[in-house]
Amino acid sequence: VLLIILLAELILLILFFVYTDKVRENARQDLKEGLVLYNTENNADHCCGVTKPDDWSSIMQENVVPDSCCQQLHLNCGRNASNAFWTHGCYDKVEQWVDDNKHLLGTIAMCVLVIQVRILI
């Protein structure tokens, strides 16, 4: 059973690096679907929406953005079109973090695999 889990982890690790573009596209789609839950992340990373602030239009049913998209955060600032909003989407920030840390993530995954192999032997 542990050997099967080990092989599955190894296969997933390899697939992650081989199909990076597909992983990115799926992540972008998942973020769009989870946009409502994503609201709190915007301000910390100085971004708005998944790809751009307009992503919120379909969610909010009007031409407004969450207050967390405002560069100067205050109550109902997302309803005022004259306010300055973060103009780039948050997906780019997430993608950049994963890209910057993929070797670390891969190393951690490989260490877990090595530990599991050592336990099996």
Short mmCIF file of N, CA and C in Angstrom, two decimals:
data_model
loop_
_atom_site.label_atom_id
_atom_site.label_comp_id
_atom_site.label_asym_id
_atom_site.label_seq_id
_atom_site.Cartn_x
_atom_site.Cartn_y
_atom_site.Cartn_z
N VAL A 1 0.83 -1.19 0.00
CA VAL A 1 0.00 0.00 0.00
C VAL A 1 0.88 1.25 0.00
N LEU A 2 1.91 1.28 0.86
CA LEU A 2 2.80 2.43 0.90
C LEU A 2 3.55 2.61 -0.42
N LEU A 3 3.89 1.49 -1.05
CA LEU A 3 4.59 1.56 -2.33
C LEU A 3 3.69 2.18 -3.39
N ILE A 4 2.43 1.85 -3.38
CA ILE A 4 1.48 2.44 -4.34
C ILE A 4 1.35 3.94 -4.10
N ILE A 5 1.26 4.35 -2.84
CA ILE A 5 1.18 5.78 -2.52
C ILE A 5 2.46 6.49 -2.95
N LEU A 6 3.59 5.86 -2.72
CA LEU A 6 4.87 6.42 -3.11
C LEU A 6 4.95 6.62 -4.62
N LEU A 7 4.54 5.62 -5.37
CA LEU A 7 4.55 5.72 -6.83
C LEU A 7 3.58 6.81 -7.31
N ALA A 8 2.43 6.90 -6.68
CA ALA A 8 1.46 7.94 -7.05
C ALA A 8 2.04 9.33 -6.80
N GLU A 9 2.72 9.52 -5.69
CA GLU A 9 3.34 10.81 -5.39
C GLU A 9 4.42 11.14 -6.40
N LEU A 10 5.23 10.16 -6.76
CA LEU A 10 6.28 10.37 -7.74
C LEU A 10 5.70 10.74 -9.09
N ILE A 11 4.65 10.06 -9.49
CA ILE A 11 3.99 10.36 -10.77
C ILE A 11 3.41 11.77 -10.75
N LEU A 12 2.76 12.15 -9.66
CA LEU A 12 2.20 13.50 -9.55
C LEU A 12 3.29 14.57 -9.60
N LEU A 13 4.40 14.31 -8.96
CA LEU A 13 5.52 15.25 -8.98
C LEU A 13 6.05 15.43 -10.40
N ILE A 14 6.23 14.34 -11.11
CA ILE A 14 6.70 14.40 -12.49
C ILE A 14 5.69 15.12 -13.37
N LEU A 15 4.42 14.79 -13.22
CA LEU A 15 3.38 15.44 -14.03
C LEU A 15 3.31 16.93 -13.77
N PHE A 16 3.54 17.35 -12.53
CA PHE A 16 3.53 18.77 -12.20
C PHE A 16 4.56 19.52 -13.03
N PHE A 17 5.76 18.97 -13.15
CA PHE A 17 6.80 19.65 -13.90
C PHE A 17 6.63 19.50 -15.41
N VAL A 18 6.09 18.38 -15.86
CA VAL A 18 5.90 18.16 -17.30
C VAL A 18 4.75 19.01 -17.84
N TYR A 19 3.66 19.09 -17.08
CA TYR A 19 2.47 19.79 -17.53
C TYR A 19 2.27 21.12 -16.80
N THR A 20 3.33 21.87 -16.64
CA THR A 20 3.26 23.14 -15.92
C THR A 20 2.24 24.09 -16.54
N ASP A 21 2.20 24.18 -17.87
CA ASP A 21 1.25 25.08 -18.53
C ASP A 21 -0.19 24.69 -18.24
N LYS A 22 -0.47 23.41 -18.26
CA LYS A 22 -1.83 22.93 -17.97
C LYS A 22 -2.19 23.21 -16.51
N VAL A 23 -1.23 23.03 -15.62
CA VAL A 23 -1.45 23.33 -14.20
C VAL A 23 -1.77 24.80 -14.03
N ARG A 24 -1.04 25.66 -14.75
CA ARG A 24 -1.30 27.11 -14.67
C ARG A 24 -2.69 27.45 -15.16
N GLU A 25 -3.10 26.88 -16.28
CA GLU A 25 -4.43 27.18 -16.82
C GLU A 25 -5.53 26.70 -15.89
N ASN A 26 -5.36 25.51 -15.34
CA ASN A 26 -6.35 25.01 -14.38
C ASN A 26 -6.40 25.88 -13.13
N ALA A 27 -5.25 26.34 -12.68
CA ALA A 27 -5.22 27.22 -11.50
C ALA A 27 -5.94 28.52 -11.79
N ARG A 28 -5.73 29.08 -12.97
CA ARG A 28 -6.41 30.33 -13.35
C ARG A 28 -7.92 30.13 -13.36
N GLN A 29 -8.39 29.02 -13.93
CA GLN A 29 -9.83 28.75 -13.98
C GLN A 29 -10.39 28.54 -12.57
N ASP A 30 -9.68 27.80 -11.75
CA ASP A 30 -10.13 27.57 -10.37
C ASP A 30 -10.21 28.88 -9.59
N LEU A 31 -9.25 29.77 -9.82
CA LEU A 31 -9.29 31.06 -9.13
C LEU A 31 -10.48 31.89 -9.57
N LYS A 32 -10.81 31.83 -10.86
CA LYS A 32 -11.98 32.57 -11.34
C LYS A 32 -13.25 32.03 -10.70
N GLU A 33 -13.33 30.71 -10.58
CA GLU A 33 -14.51 30.10 -9.97
C GLU A 33 -14.59 30.41 -8.47
N GLY A 34 -13.45 30.58 -7.85
CA GLY A 34 -13.43 30.87 -6.41
C GLY A 34 -13.22 32.34 -6.09
N LEU A 35 -13.56 33.20 -7.03
CA LEU A 35 -13.29 34.63 -6.89
C LEU A 35 -13.91 35.24 -5.64
N VAL A 36 -15.08 34.82 -5.26
CA VAL A 36 -15.74 35.40 -4.10
C VAL A 36 -14.92 35.14 -2.83
N LEU A 37 -14.41 33.93 -2.68
CA LEU A 37 -13.61 33.60 -1.52
C LEU A 37 -12.23 34.26 -1.57
N TYR A 38 -11.86 34.69 -2.75
CA TYR A 38 -10.53 35.21 -3.04
C TYR A 38 -10.39 36.68 -2.63
N ASN A 39 -11.49 37.33 -2.29
CA ASN A 39 -11.52 38.76 -2.03
C ASN A 39 -10.47 39.22 -1.02
N THR A 40 -10.27 38.50 0.05
CA THR A 40 -9.37 38.96 1.10
C THR A 40 -7.91 38.96 0.67
N GLU A 41 -7.57 38.21 -0.35
CA GLU A 41 -6.18 38.11 -0.80
C GLU A 41 -5.74 39.35 -1.57
N ASN A 42 -6.68 40.04 -2.19
CA ASN A 42 -6.35 41.14 -3.10
C ASN A 42 -5.44 42.20 -2.49
N ASN A 43 -5.82 42.75 -1.36
CA ASN A 43 -5.10 43.89 -0.83
C ASN A 43 -3.69 43.54 -0.36
N ALA A 44 -3.50 42.38 0.19
CA ALA A 44 -2.18 42.00 0.69
C ALA A 44 -1.15 41.95 -0.44
N ASP A 45 -1.58 41.58 -1.63
CA ASP A 45 -0.66 41.47 -2.76
C ASP A 45 -0.77 42.63 -3.74
N HIS A 46 -1.55 43.64 -3.40
CA HIS A 46 -1.73 44.81 -4.26
C HIS A 46 -2.20 44.40 -5.65
N CYS A 47 -3.28 43.65 -5.68
CA CYS A 47 -3.84 43.18 -6.93
C CYS A 47 -5.36 43.15 -6.82
N CYS A 48 -6.03 42.91 -7.95
CA CYS A 48 -7.49 42.93 -7.94
C CYS A 48 -8.03 41.95 -8.99
N GLY A 49 -8.87 41.04 -8.57
CA GLY A 49 -9.42 40.04 -9.48
C GLY A 49 -8.40 38.96 -9.78
N VAL A 50 -8.77 38.07 -10.68
CA VAL A 50 -7.84 37.00 -11.06
C VAL A 50 -6.87 37.52 -12.11
N THR A 51 -7.42 38.06 -13.22
CA THR A 51 -6.55 38.60 -14.26
C THR A 51 -6.61 40.12 -14.34
N LYS A 52 -7.73 40.71 -13.88
CA LYS A 52 -7.89 42.17 -13.89
C LYS A 52 -9.10 42.53 -13.04
N PRO A 53 -9.27 43.79 -12.67
CA PRO A 53 -10.41 44.19 -11.84
C PRO A 53 -11.77 43.86 -12.45
N ASP A 54 -11.85 43.82 -13.78
CA ASP A 54 -13.13 43.52 -14.44
C ASP A 54 -13.66 42.13 -14.11
N ASP A 55 -12.83 41.25 -13.58
CA ASP A 55 -13.29 39.92 -13.20
C ASP A 55 -14.43 39.99 -12.19
N TRP A 56 -14.50 41.07 -11.44
CA TRP A 56 -15.53 41.20 -10.41
C TRP A 56 -16.89 41.56 -10.98
N SER A 57 -16.96 42.09 -12.19
CA SER A 57 -18.24 42.53 -12.76
C SER A 57 -19.28 41.42 -12.79
N SER A 58 -18.88 40.23 -13.20
CA SER A 58 -19.84 39.13 -13.29
C SER A 58 -20.26 38.64 -11.90
N ILE A 59 -19.41 38.79 -10.92
CA ILE A 59 -19.72 38.36 -9.56
C ILE A 59 -20.62 39.38 -8.86
N MET A 60 -20.26 40.64 -8.96
CA MET A 60 -20.96 41.70 -8.24
C MET A 60 -22.24 42.16 -8.95
N GLN A 61 -22.41 41.79 -10.22
CA GLN A 61 -23.58 42.16 -11.02
C GLN A 61 -23.70 43.67 -11.22
N GLU A 62 -22.62 44.39 -11.05
CA GLU A 62 -22.57 45.81 -11.34
C GLU A 62 -21.11 46.20 -11.48
N ASN A 63 -20.87 47.41 -11.90
CA ASN A 63 -19.50 47.84 -12.19
C ASN A 63 -18.82 48.37 -10.92
N VAL A 64 -18.58 47.48 -9.97
CA VAL A 64 -17.88 47.82 -8.73
C VAL A 64 -16.86 46.73 -8.45
N VAL A 65 -15.95 47.04 -7.56
CA VAL A 65 -14.96 46.06 -7.11
C VAL A 65 -15.00 46.01 -5.59
N PRO A 66 -14.49 44.96 -4.98
CA PRO A 66 -14.43 44.93 -3.51
C PRO A 66 -13.52 46.04 -2.98
N ASP A 67 -13.76 46.45 -1.79
CA ASP A 67 -12.93 47.50 -1.18
C ASP A 67 -11.46 47.09 -1.14
N SER A 68 -11.18 45.80 -1.07
CA SER A 68 -9.79 45.34 -1.00
C SER A 68 -9.01 45.63 -2.28
N CYS A 69 -9.71 46.01 -3.36
CA CYS A 69 -9.03 46.37 -4.61
C CYS A 69 -8.53 47.82 -4.61
N CYS A 70 -8.97 48.60 -3.65
CA CYS A 70 -8.61 50.02 -3.60
C CYS A 70 -7.18 50.20 -3.10
N GLN A 71 -6.45 51.12 -3.76
CA GLN A 71 -5.10 51.42 -3.30
C GLN A 71 -5.13 52.16 -1.97
N GLN A 72 -6.12 53.01 -1.79
CA GLN A 72 -6.36 53.70 -0.51
C GLN A 72 -7.59 53.05 0.10
N LEU A 73 -7.41 52.10 0.98
CA LEU A 73 -8.50 51.30 1.51
C LEU A 73 -9.35 52.07 2.52
N HIS A 74 -10.65 52.18 2.24
CA HIS A 74 -11.63 52.72 3.18
C HIS A 74 -13.00 52.18 2.80
N LEU A 75 -13.97 52.30 3.68
CA LEU A 75 -15.29 51.73 3.50
C LEU A 75 -15.95 52.21 2.21
N ASN A 76 -16.44 51.27 1.41
CA ASN A 76 -17.14 51.53 0.14
C ASN A 76 -16.29 52.20 -0.93
N CYS A 77 -14.98 52.14 -0.81
CA CYS A 77 -14.13 52.75 -1.83
C CYS A 77 -14.26 52.03 -3.18
N GLY A 78 -14.65 50.75 -3.17
CA GLY A 78 -14.81 50.00 -4.41
C GLY A 78 -16.01 50.42 -5.24
N ARG A 79 -16.90 51.21 -4.67
CA ARG A 79 -18.08 51.68 -5.40
C ARG A 79 -17.82 53.00 -6.13
N ASN A 80 -16.70 53.62 -5.86
CA ASN A 80 -16.41 54.93 -6.44
C ASN A 80 -15.44 54.76 -7.60
N ALA A 81 -15.93 55.01 -8.80
CA ALA A 81 -15.12 54.80 -10.01
C ALA A 81 -13.90 55.72 -10.06
N SER A 82 -13.92 56.81 -9.32
CA SER A 82 -12.79 57.73 -9.37
C SER A 82 -11.63 57.27 -8.49
N ASN A 83 -11.85 56.26 -7.66
CA ASN A 83 -10.78 55.75 -6.80
C ASN A 83 -9.75 54.98 -7.62
N ALA A 84 -8.55 54.94 -7.11
CA ALA A 84 -7.48 54.19 -7.76
C ALA A 84 -7.53 52.74 -7.28
N PHE A 85 -7.66 51.82 -8.22
CA PHE A 85 -7.71 50.39 -7.92
C PHE A 85 -6.41 49.75 -8.38
N TRP A 86 -6.09 48.61 -7.74
CA TRP A 86 -4.96 47.82 -8.24
C TRP A 86 -5.36 47.32 -9.62
N THR A 87 -4.51 47.49 -10.60
CA THR A 87 -4.90 47.22 -11.99
C THR A 87 -4.52 45.82 -12.48
N HIS A 88 -3.61 45.16 -11.83
CA HIS A 88 -3.24 43.82 -12.30
C HIS A 88 -3.91 42.75 -11.44
N GLY A 89 -4.14 41.61 -12.06
CA GLY A 89 -4.81 40.51 -11.36
C GLY A 89 -3.89 39.78 -10.40
N CYS A 90 -4.51 39.06 -9.49
CA CYS A 90 -3.75 38.35 -8.45
C CYS A 90 -3.16 37.03 -8.95
N TYR A 91 -3.67 36.51 -10.07
CA TYR A 91 -3.13 35.25 -10.58
C TYR A 91 -1.65 35.38 -10.88
N ASP A 92 -1.26 36.53 -11.45
CA ASP A 92 0.15 36.73 -11.78
C ASP A 92 1.03 36.66 -10.54
N LYS A 93 0.52 37.17 -9.42
CA LYS A 93 1.28 37.11 -8.16
C LYS A 93 1.43 35.66 -7.69
N VAL A 94 0.34 34.90 -7.76
CA VAL A 94 0.38 33.50 -7.35
C VAL A 94 1.31 32.71 -8.26
N GLU A 95 1.17 32.94 -9.57
CA GLU A 95 2.02 32.25 -10.54
C GLU A 95 3.49 32.57 -10.31
N GLN A 96 3.79 33.83 -10.04
CA GLN A 96 5.17 34.23 -9.79
C GLN A 96 5.72 33.55 -8.54
N TRP A 97 4.89 33.47 -7.48
CA TRP A 97 5.33 32.82 -6.24
C TRP A 97 5.64 31.34 -6.50
N VAL A 98 4.75 30.66 -7.20
CA VAL A 98 4.97 29.23 -7.50
C VAL A 98 6.21 29.07 -8.36
N ASP A 99 6.36 29.95 -9.37
CA ASP A 99 7.52 29.87 -10.25
C ASP A 99 8.82 30.12 -9.47
N ASP A 100 8.79 31.10 -8.58
CA ASP A 100 9.98 31.40 -7.77
C ASP A 100 10.32 30.28 -6.80
N ASN A 101 9.31 29.53 -6.38
CA ASN A 101 9.50 28.52 -5.34
C ASN A 101 9.35 27.08 -5.83
N LYS A 102 9.25 26.87 -7.14
CA LYS A 102 8.99 25.52 -7.63
C LYS A 102 10.13 24.56 -7.31
N HIS A 103 11.35 25.05 -7.31
CA HIS A 103 12.46 24.17 -6.97
C HIS A 103 12.41 23.79 -5.49
N LEU A 104 12.04 24.74 -4.66
CA LEU A 104 11.88 24.44 -3.23
C LEU A 104 10.75 23.45 -3.02
N LEU A 105 9.62 23.68 -3.70
CA LEU A 105 8.48 22.77 -3.58
C LEU A 105 8.84 21.37 -4.08
N GLY A 106 9.56 21.32 -5.20
CA GLY A 106 10.01 20.03 -5.73
C GLY A 106 10.98 19.33 -4.80
N THR A 107 11.87 20.10 -4.19
CA THR A 107 12.84 19.54 -3.24
C THR A 107 12.13 18.97 -2.02
N ILE A 108 11.15 19.70 -1.52
CA ILE A 108 10.38 19.21 -0.37
C ILE A 108 9.66 17.92 -0.73
N ALA A 109 9.05 17.89 -1.92
CA ALA A 109 8.34 16.68 -2.35
C ALA A 109 9.31 15.51 -2.49
N MET A 110 10.50 15.76 -3.05
CA MET A 110 11.48 14.69 -3.19
C MET A 110 11.98 14.21 -1.83
N CYS A 111 12.15 15.12 -0.88
CA CYS A 111 12.57 14.72 0.47
C CYS A 111 11.52 13.82 1.12
N VAL A 112 10.27 14.18 0.94
CA VAL A 112 9.19 13.34 1.47
C VAL A 112 9.24 11.96 0.83
N LEU A 113 9.47 11.92 -0.48
CA LEU A 113 9.58 10.63 -1.16
C LEU A 113 10.75 9.81 -0.63
N VAL A 114 11.89 10.45 -0.44
CA VAL A 114 13.08 9.75 0.06
C VAL A 114 12.81 9.20 1.46
N ILE A 115 12.19 10.00 2.30
CA ILE A 115 11.86 9.54 3.66
C ILE A 115 10.93 8.33 3.59
N GLN A 116 9.96 8.40 2.71
CA GLN A 116 9.02 7.27 2.59
C GLN A 116 9.73 6.02 2.07
N VAL A 117 10.65 6.19 1.14
CA VAL A 117 11.41 5.04 0.63
C VAL A 117 12.25 4.45 1.75
N ARG A 118 12.89 5.32 2.54
CA ARG A 118 13.71 4.84 3.66
C ARG A 118 12.87 4.06 4.67
N ILE A 119 11.65 4.50 4.88
CA ILE A 119 10.75 3.80 5.80
C ILE A 119 10.40 2.42 5.24
N LEU A 120 10.21 2.35 3.92
CA LEU A 120 9.87 1.07 3.30
C LEU A 120 11.01 0.07 3.36
N ILE A 121 12.24 0.55 3.30
CA ILE A 121 13.41 -0.34 3.25
C ILE A 121 13.83 -0.80 4.60
#
